[in-house]
Amino acid sequence: MEPILEGPVEVRSHLGPDDERSLADDVLDGLTRPLKELPPKHLYDARGSELFDAICELPEYYQTRTERLILEAHAQDIVRRTGAVELVELGSGSATKTRVLLDAMAAAGTLARYIPVDVSATTVHAVAELFADEYPGLSVFGLVADFERHLERLPEPVGPRLVPFLGGTIGNFPPGSRRRFLRSLGKVLGPDGYLLLGTDLVKDPRVIEAAYNDSAGVTAQFNLNVLHVLNRELGADFDVDAFEHVAFFDREREWIEMRLRATQPQHVRIDALDLEIDFAAREELRTEISAKFTLDGLRADLDAAGLELVELFTDPNELFAVSLARVAG
Ligand SMILES: C[S@@+](CC[C@H](N)C(=O)[O-])C[C@H]1O[C@@H](n2cnc3c(N)ncnc32)[C@H](O)[C@@H]1O
């Protein structure tokens, strides 16, 4: 595919008509199951990405500010240990915390390239242009892509590579796929690369549940937005006002579930799929899981994925963890 921007900033998109197909396939597959379900990546259109940024600023959402504090405390050490010259950031979003790493690399004189990878085209373009502007001499190569399908489209490393996967996004994978995905990162890391993985930790369920049921209702809007995506992209006729946001911590599986609950019986037509779907009153559609980790569970996942934990950083209250890992030798 032709580059959209050229020069020190280049953005390539690997999401095209095939990916409208991918949304259609996910909807056909997910909404015809006994427990209706959609993969969380469809929450992030331009509006969804804006709402996620607003969530990150909420008082209840401790994850972002805690992860930023951990990065601020250890960025220099991370850069020194890894000798990283480039960042390949998975699910980069608006990359607000990434500056902490870029600043540490710039201060160490190693900063050469930044590669944001996200399904949200608006955020990849915005971040690519912003960072190319803010960091003179930085080469930026943005990928609008699905990190589950397009990692082989990454360019060859220009030197030791650090791969931040922040924001607890790894928690969106169920356990088996999580390990498979982490294993697939081995090729992206190569022999000299390091993964920097942000994970939310298991804690008092009231604290976790409050983060997904904020009093301003922003998470509810973020969750409901996926129905707008389906209405717009697939010609569906969901009555968005007839669904409500639900989020609860499943103590057995140690994950948050976000769901949309029909407040009354619904009949929905999805033109692009020529599909009719019924929701019973109070029937729920699962839109996201967000796994919370114990330190032992995290080590076991990395181990099972053929990754070696080099260092684990956390905050004094053990709310969140950032792990530095590499391919096991
Ligand atoms: C929880 S947000 C985290 C954003 C940012 N890294 C942070 O720490 O604040 C998840 C990000 O991953 C992106 N994302 C989700 N699934 C994706 C996929 N399959 N491929 C690429 N990006 C994805 C979303 O668009 C969103 O920007």
Tab-separated table of N, CA and C and ligand atoms in Angstrom, residues 41 44 49 52 56 67 89-93 97 117-120 145-148 166-167 169, ligand 1:
chain	number	residue	atom	x	y	z
A	41	LYS	N	-11.601	-4.244	20.001
A	41	LYS	CA	-10.960	-3.287	19.075
A	41	LYS	C	-11.996	-2.425	18.351
A	44	TYR	N	-12.887	1.372	19.265
A	44	TYR	CA	-11.968	2.496	19.035
A	44	TYR	C	-12.076	3.118	17.645
A	49	SER	N	-11.878	6.560	20.513
A	49	SER	CA	-10.517	6.899	20.969
A	49	SER	C	-10.543	8.172	21.815
A	52	PHE	N	-11.891	7.231	25.135
A	52	PHE	CA	-10.899	6.511	25.946
A	52	PHE	C	-9.918	7.510	26.586
A	56	CYS	N	-9.083	8.125	30.633
A	56	CYS	CA	-7.742	8.143	31.257
A	56	CYS	C	-7.572	9.300	32.244
A	67	GLU	N	0.523	4.085	35.859
A	67	GLU	CA	1.502	3.593	34.887
A	67	GLU	C	2.485	4.722	34.519
A	89	GLU	N	5.395	0.862	19.324
A	89	GLU	CA	4.353	0.867	20.354
A	89	GLU	C	3.066	0.235	19.849
A	90	LEU	N	2.640	-0.819	20.526
A	90	LEU	CA	1.428	-1.543	20.118
A	90	LEU	C	0.210	-0.927	20.801
A	91	GLY	N	-0.838	-0.666	20.036
A	91	GLY	CA	-2.041	-0.053	20.605
A	91	GLY	C	-1.678	1.301	21.200
A	92	SER	N	-0.987	2.115	20.402
A	92	SER	CA	-0.381	3.355	20.910
A	92	SER	C	-1.406	4.389	21.359
A	93	GLY	N	-2.602	4.402	20.766
A	93	GLY	CA	-3.615	5.395	21.134
A	93	GLY	C	-3.029	6.792	21.019
A	97	LYS	N	1.754	8.674	27.532
A	97	LYS	CA	2.837	8.221	28.425
A	97	LYS	C	4.125	7.929	27.668
A	117	VAL	N	1.574	1.771	16.392
A	117	VAL	CA	0.716	0.800	15.693
A	117	VAL	C	-0.652	0.819	16.363
A	118	ASP	N	-1.693	1.149	15.617
A	118	ASP	CA	-3.028	1.193	16.222
A	118	ASP	C	-4.088	1.013	15.133
A	119	VAL	N	-5.235	0.448	15.511
A	119	VAL	CA	-6.360	0.361	14.556
A	119	VAL	C	-7.011	1.717	14.337
A	120	SER	N	-6.756	2.649	15.233
A	120	SER	CA	-7.408	3.956	15.122
A	120	SER	C	-6.552	4.876	14.249
A	145	ALA	N	-3.021	-0.400	11.744
A	145	ALA	CA	-3.018	-1.846	11.527
A	145	ALA	C	-3.573	-2.562	12.752
A	146	ASP	N	-3.922	-3.820	12.545
A	146	ASP	CA	-4.411	-4.676	13.629
A	146	ASP	C	-3.214	-5.470	14.148
A	147	PHE	N	-2.869	-5.240	15.405
A	147	PHE	CA	-1.657	-5.913	15.892
A	147	PHE	C	-1.825	-7.437	15.999
A	148	GLU	N	-3.034	-7.918	15.868
A	148	GLU	CA	-3.207	-9.378	15.860
A	148	GLU	C	-2.948	-9.970	14.482
A	166	LEU	N	1.256	-0.794	26.403
A	166	LEU	CA	0.875	-0.155	27.676
A	166	LEU	C	-0.642	-0.134	27.863
A	167	GLY	N	-1.041	0.435	28.998
A	167	GLY	CA	-2.459	0.691	29.232
A	167	GLY	C	-3.254	-0.551	29.639
A	169	THR	N	-3.670	-3.139	27.876
A	169	THR	CA	-4.386	-3.672	26.707
A	169	THR	C	-4.232	-5.192	26.585
B	1	LIG	C1	-6.689	0.489	26.381
B	1	LIG	S1	-6.227	1.520	25.018
B	1	LIG	C2	-4.542	1.924	25.461
B	1	LIG	C3	-4.024	3.129	24.751
B	1	LIG	C4	-2.607	3.583	25.193
B	1	LIG	N1	-1.601	2.589	24.853
B	1	LIG	C5	-2.574	3.846	26.660
B	1	LIG	O1	-1.807	3.183	27.360
B	1	LIG	O2	-3.293	4.747	27.141
B	1	LIG	C6	-6.039	0.306	23.746
B	1	LIG	C7	-5.478	0.840	22.436
B	1	LIG	O3	-5.197	-0.278	21.575
B	1	LIG	C8	-5.810	-0.091	20.306
B	1	LIG	N2	-6.181	-1.438	19.825
B	1	LIG	C9	-7.091	-2.289	20.361
B	1	LIG	N3	-7.110	-3.455	19.690
B	1	LIG	C10	-6.190	-3.316	18.679
B	1	LIG	C11	-5.736	-4.181	17.650
B	1	LIG	N4	-6.241	-5.409	17.514
B	1	LIG	N5	-4.768	-3.734	16.816
B	1	LIG	C12	-4.245	-2.465	16.953
B	1	LIG	N6	-4.641	-1.601	17.929
B	1	LIG	C13	-5.598	-2.032	18.782
B	1	LIG	C14	-6.987	0.828	20.531
B	1	LIG	O4	-7.339	1.543	19.376
B	1	LIG	C15	-6.453	1.722	21.664
B	1	LIG	O5	-5.763	2.847	21.142
